[in-house]
PDB file of C-alpha atoms in Angstrom:
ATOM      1  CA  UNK A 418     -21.967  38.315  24.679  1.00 80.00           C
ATOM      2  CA  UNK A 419     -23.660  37.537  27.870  1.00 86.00           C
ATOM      3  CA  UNK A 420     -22.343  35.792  30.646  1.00 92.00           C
ATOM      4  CA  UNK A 421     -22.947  34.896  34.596  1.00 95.00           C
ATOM      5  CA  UNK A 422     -20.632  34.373  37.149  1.00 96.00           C
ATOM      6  CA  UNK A 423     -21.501  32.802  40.531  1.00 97.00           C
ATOM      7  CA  UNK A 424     -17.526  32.594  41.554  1.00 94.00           C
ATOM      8  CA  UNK A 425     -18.819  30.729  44.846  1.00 96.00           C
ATOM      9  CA  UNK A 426     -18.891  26.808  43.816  1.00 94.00           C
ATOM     10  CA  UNK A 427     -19.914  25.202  47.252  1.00 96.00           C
ATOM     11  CA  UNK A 428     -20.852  27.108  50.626  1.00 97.00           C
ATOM     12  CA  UNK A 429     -21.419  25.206  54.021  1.00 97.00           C
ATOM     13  CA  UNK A 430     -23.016  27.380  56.979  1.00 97.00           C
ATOM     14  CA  UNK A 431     -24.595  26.093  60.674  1.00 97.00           C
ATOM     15  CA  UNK A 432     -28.234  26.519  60.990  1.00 97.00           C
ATOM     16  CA  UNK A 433     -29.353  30.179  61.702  1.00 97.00           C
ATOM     17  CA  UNK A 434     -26.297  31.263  60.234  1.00 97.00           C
ATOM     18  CA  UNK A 435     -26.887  34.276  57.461  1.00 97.00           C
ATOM     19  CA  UNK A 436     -25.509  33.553  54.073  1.00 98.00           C
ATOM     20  CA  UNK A 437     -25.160  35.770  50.640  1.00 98.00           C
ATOM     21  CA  UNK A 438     -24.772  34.297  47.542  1.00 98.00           C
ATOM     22  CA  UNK A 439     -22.799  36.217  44.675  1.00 98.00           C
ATOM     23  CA  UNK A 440     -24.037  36.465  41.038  1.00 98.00           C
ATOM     24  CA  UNK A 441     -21.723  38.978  38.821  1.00 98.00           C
ATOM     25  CA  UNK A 442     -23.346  39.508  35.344  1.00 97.00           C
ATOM     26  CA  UNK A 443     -22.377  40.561  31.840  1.00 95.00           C
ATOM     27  CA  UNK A 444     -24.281  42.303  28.531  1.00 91.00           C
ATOM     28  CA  UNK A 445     -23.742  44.919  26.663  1.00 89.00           C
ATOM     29  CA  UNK A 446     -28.406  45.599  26.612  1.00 87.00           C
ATOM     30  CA  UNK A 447     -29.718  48.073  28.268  1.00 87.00           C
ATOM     31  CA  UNK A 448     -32.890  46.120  28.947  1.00 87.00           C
ATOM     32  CA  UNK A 449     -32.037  42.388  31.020  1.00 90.00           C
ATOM     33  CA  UNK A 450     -33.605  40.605  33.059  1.00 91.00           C
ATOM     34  CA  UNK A 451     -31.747  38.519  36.256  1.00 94.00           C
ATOM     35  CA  UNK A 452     -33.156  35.484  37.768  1.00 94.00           C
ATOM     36  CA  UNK A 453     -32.386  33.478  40.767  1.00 96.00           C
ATOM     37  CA  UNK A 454     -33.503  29.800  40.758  1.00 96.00           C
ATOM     38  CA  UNK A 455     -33.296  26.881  43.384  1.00 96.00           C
ATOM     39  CA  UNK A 456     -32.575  23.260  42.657  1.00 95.00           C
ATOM     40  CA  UNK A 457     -32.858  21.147  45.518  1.00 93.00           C
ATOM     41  CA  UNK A 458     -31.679  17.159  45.678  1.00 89.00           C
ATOM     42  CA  UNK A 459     -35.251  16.203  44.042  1.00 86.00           C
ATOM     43  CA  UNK A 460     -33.785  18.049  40.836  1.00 87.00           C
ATOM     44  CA  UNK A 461     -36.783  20.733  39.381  1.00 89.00           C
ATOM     45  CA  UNK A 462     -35.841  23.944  39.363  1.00 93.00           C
ATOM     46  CA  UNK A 463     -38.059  26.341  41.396  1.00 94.00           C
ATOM     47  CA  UNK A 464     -38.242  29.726  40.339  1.00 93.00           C
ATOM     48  CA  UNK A 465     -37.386  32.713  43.185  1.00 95.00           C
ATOM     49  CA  UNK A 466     -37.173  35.759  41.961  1.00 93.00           C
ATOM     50  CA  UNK A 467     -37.234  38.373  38.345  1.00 91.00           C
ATOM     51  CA  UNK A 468     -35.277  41.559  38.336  1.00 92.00           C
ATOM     52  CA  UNK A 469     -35.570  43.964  35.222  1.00 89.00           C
ATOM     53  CA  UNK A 470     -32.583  46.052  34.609  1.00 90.00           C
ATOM     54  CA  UNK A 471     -34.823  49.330  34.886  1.00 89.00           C
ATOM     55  CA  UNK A 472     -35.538  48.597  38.435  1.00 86.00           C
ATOM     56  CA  UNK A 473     -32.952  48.756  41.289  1.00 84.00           C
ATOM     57  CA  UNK A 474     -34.788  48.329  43.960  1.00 83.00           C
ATOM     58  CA  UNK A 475     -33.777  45.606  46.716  1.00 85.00           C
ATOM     59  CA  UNK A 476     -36.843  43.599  47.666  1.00 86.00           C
ATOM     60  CA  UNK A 477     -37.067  41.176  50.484  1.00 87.00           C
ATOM     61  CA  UNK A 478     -39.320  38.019  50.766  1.00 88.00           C
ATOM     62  CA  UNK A 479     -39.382  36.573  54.270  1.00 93.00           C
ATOM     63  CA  UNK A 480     -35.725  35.399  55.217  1.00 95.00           C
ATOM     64  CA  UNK A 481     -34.649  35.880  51.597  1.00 95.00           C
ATOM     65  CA  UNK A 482     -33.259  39.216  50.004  1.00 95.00           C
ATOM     66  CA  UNK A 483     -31.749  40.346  46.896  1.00 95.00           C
ATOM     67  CA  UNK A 484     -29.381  43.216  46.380  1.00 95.00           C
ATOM     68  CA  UNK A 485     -29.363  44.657  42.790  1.00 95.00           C
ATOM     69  CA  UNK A 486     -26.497  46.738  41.452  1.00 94.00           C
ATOM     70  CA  UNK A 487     -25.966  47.719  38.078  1.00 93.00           C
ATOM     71  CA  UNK A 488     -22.688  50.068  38.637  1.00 93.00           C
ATOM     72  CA  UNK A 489     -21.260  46.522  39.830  1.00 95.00           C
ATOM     73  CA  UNK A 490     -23.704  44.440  37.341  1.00 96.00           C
ATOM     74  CA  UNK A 491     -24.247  42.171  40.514  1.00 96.00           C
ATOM     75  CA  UNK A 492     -27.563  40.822  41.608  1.00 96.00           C
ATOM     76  CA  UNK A 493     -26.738  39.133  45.424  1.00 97.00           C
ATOM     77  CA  UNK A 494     -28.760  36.704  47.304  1.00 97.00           C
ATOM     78  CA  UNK A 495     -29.223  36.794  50.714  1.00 97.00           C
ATOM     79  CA  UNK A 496     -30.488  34.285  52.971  1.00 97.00           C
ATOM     80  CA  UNK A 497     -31.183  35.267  56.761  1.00 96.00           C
ATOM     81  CA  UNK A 498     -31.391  32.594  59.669  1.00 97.00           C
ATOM     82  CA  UNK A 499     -30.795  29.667  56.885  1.00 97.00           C
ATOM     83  CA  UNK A 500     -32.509  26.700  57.913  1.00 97.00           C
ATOM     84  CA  UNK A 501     -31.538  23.151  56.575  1.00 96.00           C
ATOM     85  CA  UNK A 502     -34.273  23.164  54.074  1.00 95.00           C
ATOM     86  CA  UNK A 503     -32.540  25.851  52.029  1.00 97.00           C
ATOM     87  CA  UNK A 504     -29.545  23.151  51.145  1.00 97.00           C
ATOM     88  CA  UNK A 505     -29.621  23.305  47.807  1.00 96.00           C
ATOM     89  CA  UNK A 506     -27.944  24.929  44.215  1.00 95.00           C
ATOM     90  CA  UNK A 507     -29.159  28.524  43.883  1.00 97.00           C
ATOM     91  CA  UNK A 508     -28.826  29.514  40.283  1.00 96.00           C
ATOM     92  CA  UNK A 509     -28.877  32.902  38.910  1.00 97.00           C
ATOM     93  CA  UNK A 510     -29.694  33.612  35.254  1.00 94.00           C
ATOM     94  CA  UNK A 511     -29.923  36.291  33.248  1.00 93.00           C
ATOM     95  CA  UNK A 512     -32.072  37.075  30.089  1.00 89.00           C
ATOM     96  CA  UNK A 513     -31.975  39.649  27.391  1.00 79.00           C
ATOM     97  CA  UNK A 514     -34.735  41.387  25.775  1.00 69.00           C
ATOM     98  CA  UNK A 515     -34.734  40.668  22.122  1.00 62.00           C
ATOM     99  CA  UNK A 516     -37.208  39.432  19.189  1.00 49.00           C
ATOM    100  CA  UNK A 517     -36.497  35.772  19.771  1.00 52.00           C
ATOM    101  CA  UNK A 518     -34.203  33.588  21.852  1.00 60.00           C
ATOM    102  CA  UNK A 519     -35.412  34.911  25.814  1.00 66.00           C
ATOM    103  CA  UNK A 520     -32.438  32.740  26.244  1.00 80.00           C
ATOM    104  CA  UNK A 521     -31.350  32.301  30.412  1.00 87.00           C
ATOM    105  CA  UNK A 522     -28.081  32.186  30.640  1.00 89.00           C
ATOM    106  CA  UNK A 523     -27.381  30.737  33.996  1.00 92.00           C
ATOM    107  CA  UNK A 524     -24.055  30.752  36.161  1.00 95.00           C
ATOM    108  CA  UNK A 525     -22.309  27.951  37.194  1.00 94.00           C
ATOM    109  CA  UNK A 526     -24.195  27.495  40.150  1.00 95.00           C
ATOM    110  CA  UNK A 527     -23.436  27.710  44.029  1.00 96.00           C
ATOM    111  CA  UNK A 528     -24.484  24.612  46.295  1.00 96.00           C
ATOM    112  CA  UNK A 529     -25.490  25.846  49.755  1.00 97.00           C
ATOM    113  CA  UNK A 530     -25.183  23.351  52.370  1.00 97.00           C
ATOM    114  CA  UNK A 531     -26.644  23.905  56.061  1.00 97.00           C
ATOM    115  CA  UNK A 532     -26.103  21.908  58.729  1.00 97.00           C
ATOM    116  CA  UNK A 533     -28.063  21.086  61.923  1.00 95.00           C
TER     117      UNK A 533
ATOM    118  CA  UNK B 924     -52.023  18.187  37.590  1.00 56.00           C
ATOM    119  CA  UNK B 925     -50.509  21.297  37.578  1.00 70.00           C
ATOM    120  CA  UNK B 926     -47.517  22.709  36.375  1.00 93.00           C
ATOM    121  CA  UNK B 927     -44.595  20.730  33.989  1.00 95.00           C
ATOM    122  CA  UNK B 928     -44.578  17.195  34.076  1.00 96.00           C
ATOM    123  CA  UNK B 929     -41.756  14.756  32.820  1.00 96.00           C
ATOM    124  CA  UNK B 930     -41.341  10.777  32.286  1.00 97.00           C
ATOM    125  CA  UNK B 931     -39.908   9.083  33.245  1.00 97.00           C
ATOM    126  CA  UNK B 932     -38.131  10.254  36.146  1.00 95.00           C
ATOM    127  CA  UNK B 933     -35.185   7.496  35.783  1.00 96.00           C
ATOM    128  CA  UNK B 934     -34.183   5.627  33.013  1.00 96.00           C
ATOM    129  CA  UNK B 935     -31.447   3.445  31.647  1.00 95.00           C
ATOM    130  CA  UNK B 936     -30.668   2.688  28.688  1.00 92.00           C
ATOM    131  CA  UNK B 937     -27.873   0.887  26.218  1.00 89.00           C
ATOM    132  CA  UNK B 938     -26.157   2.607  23.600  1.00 87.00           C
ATOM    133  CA  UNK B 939     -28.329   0.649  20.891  1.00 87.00           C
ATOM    134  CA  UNK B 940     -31.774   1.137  22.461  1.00 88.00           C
ATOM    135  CA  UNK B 941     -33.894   4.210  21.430  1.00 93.00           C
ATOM    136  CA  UNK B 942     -36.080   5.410  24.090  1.00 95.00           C
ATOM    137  CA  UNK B 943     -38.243   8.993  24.209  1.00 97.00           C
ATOM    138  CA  UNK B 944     -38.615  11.482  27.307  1.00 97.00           C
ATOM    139  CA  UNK B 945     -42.051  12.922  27.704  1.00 98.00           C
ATOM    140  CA  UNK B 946     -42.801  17.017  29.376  1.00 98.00           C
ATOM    141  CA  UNK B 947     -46.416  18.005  29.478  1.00 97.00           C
ATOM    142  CA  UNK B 948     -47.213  21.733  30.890  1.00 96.00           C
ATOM    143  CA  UNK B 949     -50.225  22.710  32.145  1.00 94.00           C
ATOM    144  CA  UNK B 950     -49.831  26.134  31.940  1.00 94.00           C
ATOM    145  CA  UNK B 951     -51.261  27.268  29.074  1.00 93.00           C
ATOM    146  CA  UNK B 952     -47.944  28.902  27.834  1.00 93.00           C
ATOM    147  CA  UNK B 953     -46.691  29.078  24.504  1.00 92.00           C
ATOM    148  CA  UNK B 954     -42.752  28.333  24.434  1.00 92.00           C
ATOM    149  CA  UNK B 955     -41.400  24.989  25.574  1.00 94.00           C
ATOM    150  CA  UNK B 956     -37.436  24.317  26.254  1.00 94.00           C
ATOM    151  CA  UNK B 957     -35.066  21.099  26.670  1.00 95.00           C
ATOM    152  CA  UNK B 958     -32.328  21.425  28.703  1.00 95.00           C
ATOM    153  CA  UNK B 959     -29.153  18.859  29.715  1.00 95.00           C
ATOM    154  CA  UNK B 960     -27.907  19.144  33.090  1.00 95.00           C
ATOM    155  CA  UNK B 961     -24.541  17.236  33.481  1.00 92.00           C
ATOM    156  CA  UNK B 962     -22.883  16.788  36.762  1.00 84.00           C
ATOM    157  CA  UNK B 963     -20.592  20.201  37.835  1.00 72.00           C
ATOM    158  CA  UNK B 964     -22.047  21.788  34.682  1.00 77.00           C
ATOM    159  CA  UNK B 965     -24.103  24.735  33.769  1.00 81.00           C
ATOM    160  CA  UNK B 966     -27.302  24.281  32.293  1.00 90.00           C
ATOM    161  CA  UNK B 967     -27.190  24.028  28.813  1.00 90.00           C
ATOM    162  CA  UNK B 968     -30.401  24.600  25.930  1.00 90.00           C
ATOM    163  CA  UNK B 969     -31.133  22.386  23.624  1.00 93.00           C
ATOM    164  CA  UNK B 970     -33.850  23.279  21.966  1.00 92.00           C
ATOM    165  CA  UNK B 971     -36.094  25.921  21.904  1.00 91.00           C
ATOM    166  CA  UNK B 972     -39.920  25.244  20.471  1.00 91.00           C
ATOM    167  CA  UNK B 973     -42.350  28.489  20.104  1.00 87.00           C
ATOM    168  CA  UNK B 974     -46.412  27.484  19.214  1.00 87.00           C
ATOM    169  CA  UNK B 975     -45.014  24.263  18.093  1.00 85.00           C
ATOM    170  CA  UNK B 976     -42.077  25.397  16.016  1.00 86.00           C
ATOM    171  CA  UNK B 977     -38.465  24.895  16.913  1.00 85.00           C
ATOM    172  CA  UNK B 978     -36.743  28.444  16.906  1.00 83.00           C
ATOM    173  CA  UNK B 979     -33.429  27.027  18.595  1.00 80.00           C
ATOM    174  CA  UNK B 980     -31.314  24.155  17.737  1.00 81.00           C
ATOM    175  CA  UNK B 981     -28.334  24.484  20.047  1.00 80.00           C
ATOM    176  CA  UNK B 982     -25.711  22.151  18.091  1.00 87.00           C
ATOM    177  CA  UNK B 983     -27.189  19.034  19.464  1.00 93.00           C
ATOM    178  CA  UNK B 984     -25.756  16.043  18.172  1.00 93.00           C
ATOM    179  CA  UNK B 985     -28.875  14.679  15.704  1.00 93.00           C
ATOM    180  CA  UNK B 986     -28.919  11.498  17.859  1.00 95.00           C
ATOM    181  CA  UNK B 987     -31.284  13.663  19.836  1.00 96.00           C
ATOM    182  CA  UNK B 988     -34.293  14.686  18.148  1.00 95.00           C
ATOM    183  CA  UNK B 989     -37.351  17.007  19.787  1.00 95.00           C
ATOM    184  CA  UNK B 990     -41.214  16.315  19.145  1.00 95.00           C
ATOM    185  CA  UNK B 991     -43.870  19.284  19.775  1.00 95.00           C
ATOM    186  CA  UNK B 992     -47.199  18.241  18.376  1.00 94.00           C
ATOM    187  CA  UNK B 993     -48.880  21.065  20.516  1.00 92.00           C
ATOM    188  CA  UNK B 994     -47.929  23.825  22.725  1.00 90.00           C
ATOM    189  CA  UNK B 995     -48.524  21.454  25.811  1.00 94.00           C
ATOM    190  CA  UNK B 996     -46.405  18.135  25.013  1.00 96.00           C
ATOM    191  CA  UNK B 997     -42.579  18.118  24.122  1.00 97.00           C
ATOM    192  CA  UNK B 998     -41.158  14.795  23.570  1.00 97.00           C
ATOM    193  CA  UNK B 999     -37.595  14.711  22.985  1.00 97.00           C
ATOM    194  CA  UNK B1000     -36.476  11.177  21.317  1.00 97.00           C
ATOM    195  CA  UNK B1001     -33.086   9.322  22.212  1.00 95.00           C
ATOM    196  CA  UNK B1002     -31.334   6.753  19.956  1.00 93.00           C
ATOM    197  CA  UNK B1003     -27.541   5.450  20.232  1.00 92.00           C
ATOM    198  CA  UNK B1004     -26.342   7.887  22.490  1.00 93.00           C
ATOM    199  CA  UNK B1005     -23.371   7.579  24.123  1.00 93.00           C
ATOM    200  CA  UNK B1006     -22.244   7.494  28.071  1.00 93.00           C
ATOM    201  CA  UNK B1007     -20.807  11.402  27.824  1.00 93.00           C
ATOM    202  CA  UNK B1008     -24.896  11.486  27.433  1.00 95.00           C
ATOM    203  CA  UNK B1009     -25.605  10.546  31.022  1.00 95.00           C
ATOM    204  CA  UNK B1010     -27.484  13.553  32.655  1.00 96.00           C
ATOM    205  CA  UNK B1011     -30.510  15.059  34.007  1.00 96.00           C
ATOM    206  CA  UNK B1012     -32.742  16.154  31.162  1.00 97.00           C
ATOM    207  CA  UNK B1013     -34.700  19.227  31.947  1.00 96.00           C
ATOM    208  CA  UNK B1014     -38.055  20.528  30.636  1.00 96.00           C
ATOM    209  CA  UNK B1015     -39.176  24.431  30.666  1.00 95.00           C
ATOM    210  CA  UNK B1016     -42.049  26.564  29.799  1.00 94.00           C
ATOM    211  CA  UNK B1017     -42.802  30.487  29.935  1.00 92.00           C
ATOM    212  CA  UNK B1018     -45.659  32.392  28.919  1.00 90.00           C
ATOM    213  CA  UNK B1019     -43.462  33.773  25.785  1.00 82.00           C
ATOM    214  CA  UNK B1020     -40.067  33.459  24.256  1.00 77.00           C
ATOM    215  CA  UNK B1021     -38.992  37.331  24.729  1.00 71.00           C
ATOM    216  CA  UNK B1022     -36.987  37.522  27.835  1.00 72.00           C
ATOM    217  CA  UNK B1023     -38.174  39.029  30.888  1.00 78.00           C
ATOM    218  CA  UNK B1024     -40.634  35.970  31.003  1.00 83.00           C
ATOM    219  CA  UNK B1025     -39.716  32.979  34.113  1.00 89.00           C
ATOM    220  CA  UNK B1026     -39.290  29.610  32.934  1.00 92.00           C
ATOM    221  CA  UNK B1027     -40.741  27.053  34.911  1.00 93.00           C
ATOM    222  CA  UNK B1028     -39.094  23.389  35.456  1.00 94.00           C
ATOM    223  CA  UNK B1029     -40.458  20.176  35.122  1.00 95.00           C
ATOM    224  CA  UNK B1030     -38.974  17.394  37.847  1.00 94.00           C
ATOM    225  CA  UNK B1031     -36.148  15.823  35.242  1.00 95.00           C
ATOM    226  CA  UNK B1032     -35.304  13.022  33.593  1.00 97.00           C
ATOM    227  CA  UNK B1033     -32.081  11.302  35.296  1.00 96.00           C
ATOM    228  CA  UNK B1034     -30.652   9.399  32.078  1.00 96.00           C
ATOM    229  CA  UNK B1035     -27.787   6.980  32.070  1.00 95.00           C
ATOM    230  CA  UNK B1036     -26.272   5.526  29.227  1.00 94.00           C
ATOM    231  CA  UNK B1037     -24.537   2.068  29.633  1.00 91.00           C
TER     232      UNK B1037
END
């Protein structure tokens, strides 16, 4: 079975303050894919970022950065000088590769708040 | 417009009335998704629709029933729901159903049942 874990329910930082969001994973393929999402108050869901599980390398997008490991199945988000626009639930998700479904699975969810 | 669109944003509704929620993509893709958000909850699928035909049926109570009369529009209709049915209703689309393909969001539907 798969599962996601984002153990971190709520997280409040100051402004400029760097912040790292955990996502802990679970499957049993050998071929996954990991997903972070953002929901802010307005409610869509705004896709950030697609790992595959063949591909370990950390990548880095302006202020945000993700940290893949598979010998601790965790796929981290990192957010550098946070700014108030980044309040929001950060969802990670993960999908496996099979004939049908390309189910996400998503975690719980972690709601980032940053204050002025 | 681009990307998935939903309507209406809001609604409210009684427990007797039967009402439908609309999501148009403009994407071109091929696989279309309903998803209920409730509050402090995971994300959880509903239904699944691939060119048109429903590959995932989620154990949704048959009080909700999903419409795909083309790869674009996914209606999903609503009739004597209850209040534990309050939520924000979610449309998705991707490119294809195998995984590995990103799932964009429509805005949500913000239901309440009285």
């Amino acid at each position: 079975a798969q599962k996601v874990t984002q153990a971190q329910t709520e997280i409040s930082v100051v402004e400029k303050e760097d912040v790292t969001l955990d996502c802990v994973y679970e499957t049993r393929d050998t071929t996954y894919y990991l997903f972070w999402y953002k929901q802010p108050p307005s409610g869509e869901l705004v896709f950030l970022i697609r790992r595959n599980s063949f591909d370990e390398q950390n990548e880095i997008s302006g202020r945000y950065s993700w940290n893949f490991q598979k010998s601790t199945s965790s796929f981290n988000f990192t957010i550098t000088a946070s700014q108030v626009v980044d309040s929001a639930v950060y969802f990670c998700a993960l999908s496996v590769f099979y004939n049908q479904g390309g189910k996400l699975i998503f975690g719980q969810g972690t709601e980032l708040s940053v204050k002025p | 417009e681009t990307g998935v669109t939903q309507t209406p944003r809001h609604l409210v509704m009684g427990m007797t009335n039967k009402k439908s929620l609309k999501c148009e993509q403009h994407l071109g893709h091929n696989a279309m998704y309903w998803y209920k958000q409730s509050a402090k909850k995971p994300l959880e699928l509903m239904f699944v629709y691939n060119f048109k035909e429903q590959t995932e049926n989620n154990s949704v109570p048959s009080r909700f029933s999903p419409e795909c009369p083309n790869s674009s529009h996914l209606f999903l209709h609503l009739h004597t729901l209850q209040p534990e049915d309050s939520a924000l209703y979610l449309c998705a689309s991707s490119q294809e159903l195998a995984g590995g393909h990103e799932q964009f969001f429509g805005p949500g539907t913000r239901l309440t049942v009285l």
